[in-house]
Structure formats: C-alpha cells, structure tokens
Amino acid sequence: DQQVKQNSPSLSVQEGRISILNCDYTNSMFDYFLWYKKYPAEGPTFLISISSIKDKNEDGRFTVFLNKSAKHLSLHIVPSQPGDSAVYFCAASQLSNFGNEKLTFGTGTRLTIIP
Amino acid sequence: DTEVTQTPKHLVMGMTNKKSLKCEQHMGHRAMYWYKQKAKKPPELMFVYSYEKLSINESVPSRFSPECPNSSLLNLHLHALQPEDSALYLCASSQVSSSTDTQYFGPGTRLTVL
C-alpha cells in the first residue's frame, strides 16, 4: 500500500522556467512533509519541509505548498537551473506507536533541466 | 553542519562473510536510522534508534544486526547475506525522535552480495 505517491516518474523543464513536482498522500495522520533531492549513488539531501498546520513554506528558489483537504503537496522551483537535475523524493512523517518518527517516501520524480 | 558520514562507500561480500557498515554524526542528534534503497525505488526504513535504544525494527531479517555504541555512532552488522540484499544502505539522523524533526542522510554504502 503506497501511502505517498508521486505519479510523474519524470519531468523535463527548460532552464529558467518553473518546475512543479507533485505528491499525493493517503494517510491523514501524516503531520510533517519534506522534499529531498537525490543524485545517483548519493544519499538524499534535505531541501525544504512543511508542517501540516501551514499551507506554504518558501526558501529561496524553492516553495512547498500543502493542500490538506486534497492530501496533496507540490514543490515549485523557480527559476530552474541545470544543477537542479536530480531525482526528487517527497516524504511524509508521523509518530509511530513507539513515539518515534517514521518517514514514508514517495517513489520519486526524475527532474531534467534542459539548457 | 548537517553531515552524516558512512563507511565504507562500497562493499562487496560473499554470502558467508561477516562485515559491518558504520555511520557517524556529530550534530548532537539523538535519533539514528538505517534505510535500504534498491534501484529506482524509494528508501525503506529498517531500524530506528532513539537515545541509543532500538525503538523500531521494521521486520528486518536477523542477518542484519544493528548496534548503537554511543549517541554519535551507528553500526549495521551483516552476516550470511543473500544476493537480493544488494542495495544502497543509507544512514540518517535527526535532532530528537518526533514527527517534525528533519532527518539528514549520509551518502550511503553501496553493498553488493555475490
């Protein structure tokens, strides 16, 4: 049962334009959402996060939007740069029965920025 | 500084070998995690340590044995692995274990089991 879904396995965007990556989730117990960027054979790098009590968080070129009623979040990158080419994972967090954080990842979207 | 280090970077082992993966962080984080990532799949949680105690084991086979010697170190001992255990093993840490703490990942160990 995939609780966090990224329905676009890949996305190509022209350099300088806006990249929009989407993520849907099914578990209403998730209360914290994160985006990670990953290059091949490297660990995920944290990009930006948002708490479930907010609907928008911005950090430089990155903005994350959360629509709780639709159980949907998106990552906007503007302007897109060639160095943004990577796989982007959406992740959602909830407290486990043992009081620990459990992070559930989406399947990833491969973003390619075209020069 | 949000650095998590992992050694070795690559490891090739036979099915009868015993080896260990190491993870270290000096951010004062009290929660540490092991994940497994297969090609073209998302990372999957294996173990969670909170204040040096194992708090989550996601039904991982006993051929994987985690150890947390102190708050900065996390090991994963490997014994009698199968070829299907070949994957990227990722370590992560977070401030304290709650649902709004950000996990920071290491670069991973690429494991190949022959």
Short mmCIF file of N, CA and C in Angstrom, two decimals, chain A residues 2 31-32 34 36 38 41-44 46 49 89 93-96 98-103 105-107, chain B residues 33 35 37 41-43 45 50 55-56 58 88 90 94 97-107 110:
data_model
loop_
_atom_site.label_atom_id
_atom_site.label_comp_id
_atom_site.label_asym_id
_atom_site.label_seq_id
_atom_site.Cartn_x
_atom_site.Cartn_y
_atom_site.Cartn_z
N GLN A 2 0.89 1.98 -1.10
CA GLN A 2 1.76 3.14 -1.25
C GLN A 2 1.05 4.34 -0.65
N ASP A 31 1.91 14.44 9.61
CA ASP A 31 1.83 15.82 10.08
C ASP A 31 3.06 16.66 9.70
N TYR A 32 3.95 16.09 8.92
CA TYR A 32 5.14 16.84 8.52
C TYR A 32 5.57 16.28 7.18
N LEU A 34 8.32 16.57 3.75
CA LEU A 34 9.66 17.00 3.36
C LEU A 34 9.90 16.68 1.89
N TYR A 36 13.23 15.85 -0.59
CA TYR A 36 14.65 15.53 -0.67
C TYR A 36 15.03 15.46 -2.14
N LYS A 38 18.01 13.85 -4.74
CA LYS A 38 18.99 12.77 -4.70
C LYS A 38 19.70 12.62 -6.04
N ALA A 41 23.78 7.28 -6.57
CA ALA A 41 24.79 6.75 -5.66
C ALA A 41 25.13 7.71 -4.52
N GLU A 42 24.23 8.64 -4.21
CA GLU A 42 24.42 9.51 -3.06
C GLU A 42 23.20 9.43 -2.17
N GLY A 43 23.35 9.89 -0.92
CA GLY A 43 22.20 9.94 -0.04
C GLY A 43 21.28 11.10 -0.37
N PRO A 44 20.02 11.02 0.03
CA PRO A 44 19.09 12.14 -0.19
C PRO A 44 19.55 13.39 0.56
N PHE A 46 18.32 16.98 2.09
CA PHE A 46 17.11 17.69 2.51
C PHE A 46 17.01 19.03 1.79
N SER A 49 10.82 21.69 3.98
CA SER A 49 9.77 20.93 4.66
C SER A 49 8.59 21.85 4.96
N PHE A 89 12.42 13.27 -4.08
CA PHE A 89 11.54 12.42 -3.29
C PHE A 89 10.71 13.29 -2.36
N SER A 93 5.91 12.30 7.34
CA SER A 93 6.32 11.84 8.66
C SER A 93 5.13 11.71 9.60
N GLN A 94 5.17 10.71 10.46
CA GLN A 94 4.18 10.56 11.50
C GLN A 94 4.86 9.91 12.69
N LEU A 95 4.24 10.06 13.86
CA LEU A 95 4.74 9.38 15.04
C LEU A 95 4.32 7.91 14.99
N SER A 96 5.28 7.02 15.27
CA SER A 96 4.95 5.60 15.33
C SER A 96 4.31 5.29 16.68
N PHE A 98 5.59 3.73 18.91
CA PHE A 98 6.64 3.79 19.93
C PHE A 98 7.10 5.22 20.18
N GLY A 99 6.43 6.19 19.61
CA GLY A 99 6.79 7.59 19.82
C GLY A 99 7.94 8.06 18.97
N ASN A 100 8.30 7.27 17.97
CA ASN A 100 9.39 7.68 17.08
C ASN A 100 8.85 8.18 15.75
N GLU A 101 9.71 8.96 15.08
CA GLU A 101 9.34 9.46 13.77
C GLU A 101 9.47 8.35 12.74
N LYS A 102 8.47 8.19 11.90
CA LYS A 102 8.56 7.28 10.76
C LYS A 102 8.38 8.09 9.49
N LEU A 103 9.33 7.94 8.59
CA LEU A 103 9.33 8.69 7.34
C LEU A 103 8.94 7.73 6.22
N PHE A 105 8.53 7.49 2.13
CA PHE A 105 8.94 8.17 0.92
C PHE A 105 8.01 7.86 -0.25
N GLY A 106 7.86 8.82 -1.14
CA GLY A 106 7.24 8.58 -2.43
C GLY A 106 8.22 7.89 -3.35
N THR A 107 7.77 7.57 -4.54
CA THR A 107 8.57 6.80 -5.49
C THR A 107 9.57 7.64 -6.27
N TYR B 33 18.98 6.26 12.12
CA TYR B 33 18.13 5.39 11.31
C TYR B 33 18.99 4.63 10.29
N TYR B 35 18.27 2.82 6.53
CA TYR B 35 17.35 2.61 5.42
C TYR B 35 18.06 1.74 4.38
N GLN B 37 17.85 1.06 0.15
CA GLN B 37 17.27 1.56 -1.09
C GLN B 37 17.72 0.69 -2.26
N LYS B 41 13.81 2.66 -6.56
CA LYS B 41 12.80 2.56 -5.51
C LYS B 41 13.08 3.61 -4.44
N PRO B 42 12.08 3.97 -3.63
CA PRO B 42 12.35 4.89 -2.53
C PRO B 42 13.08 4.20 -1.38
N PRO B 43 13.74 4.97 -0.51
CA PRO B 43 14.35 4.37 0.68
C PRO B 43 13.29 3.71 1.56
N LEU B 45 12.62 2.14 5.43
CA LEU B 45 13.13 2.14 6.79
C LEU B 45 13.40 0.71 7.26
N SER B 50 16.64 5.45 19.21
CA SER B 50 16.31 6.70 19.89
C SER B 50 17.02 6.67 21.24
N SER B 55 14.29 1.29 18.85
CA SER B 55 12.87 1.54 19.09
C SER B 55 11.99 1.01 17.95
N ILE B 56 12.53 0.89 16.77
CA ILE B 56 11.76 0.34 15.65
C ILE B 56 12.63 -0.64 14.88
N GLU B 58 11.73 -2.79 11.52
CA GLU B 58 10.69 -3.00 10.53
C GLU B 58 10.72 -4.41 9.96
N LEU B 88 21.69 0.04 -1.80
CA LEU B 88 22.34 1.19 -1.18
C LEU B 88 21.79 1.28 0.25
N LEU B 90 21.48 3.37 3.58
CA LEU B 90 21.56 4.77 3.99
C LEU B 90 21.38 4.90 5.49
N SER B 94 18.44 12.51 13.24
CA SER B 94 17.59 13.68 13.48
C SER B 94 17.74 14.12 14.92
N SER B 97 13.60 12.26 18.35
CA SER B 97 12.67 11.49 17.55
C SER B 97 11.25 11.97 17.78
N SER B 98 10.80 12.86 16.93
CA SER B 98 9.41 13.27 16.92
C SER B 98 9.02 13.44 15.46
N SER B 99 7.78 13.67 15.20
CA SER B 99 7.34 13.63 13.81
C SER B 99 7.69 14.90 13.04
N THR B 100 8.21 15.95 13.71
CA THR B 100 8.53 17.17 12.97
C THR B 100 10.02 17.47 12.96
N ASP B 101 10.83 16.46 13.13
CA ASP B 101 12.27 16.65 13.03
C ASP B 101 12.75 16.20 11.67
N THR B 102 13.64 16.95 11.10
CA THR B 102 14.18 16.63 9.78
C THR B 102 15.27 15.59 9.91
N GLN B 103 15.19 14.57 9.07
CA GLN B 103 16.24 13.56 9.02
C GLN B 103 17.28 13.97 7.99
N TYR B 104 18.54 13.88 8.36
CA TYR B 104 19.66 14.17 7.47
C TYR B 104 20.36 12.86 7.14
N PHE B 105 20.60 12.67 5.84
CA PHE B 105 21.12 11.40 5.36
C PHE B 105 22.61 11.45 5.07
N GLY B 106 23.25 10.31 5.25
CA GLY B 106 24.62 10.14 4.80
C GLY B 106 24.65 9.78 3.32
N PRO B 107 25.86 9.63 2.75
CA PRO B 107 26.00 9.34 1.32
C PRO B 107 25.66 7.90 0.96
N ARG B 110 27.21 1.39 -0.85
CA ARG B 110 26.71 0.53 -1.94
C ARG B 110 27.18 -0.88 -1.67
#
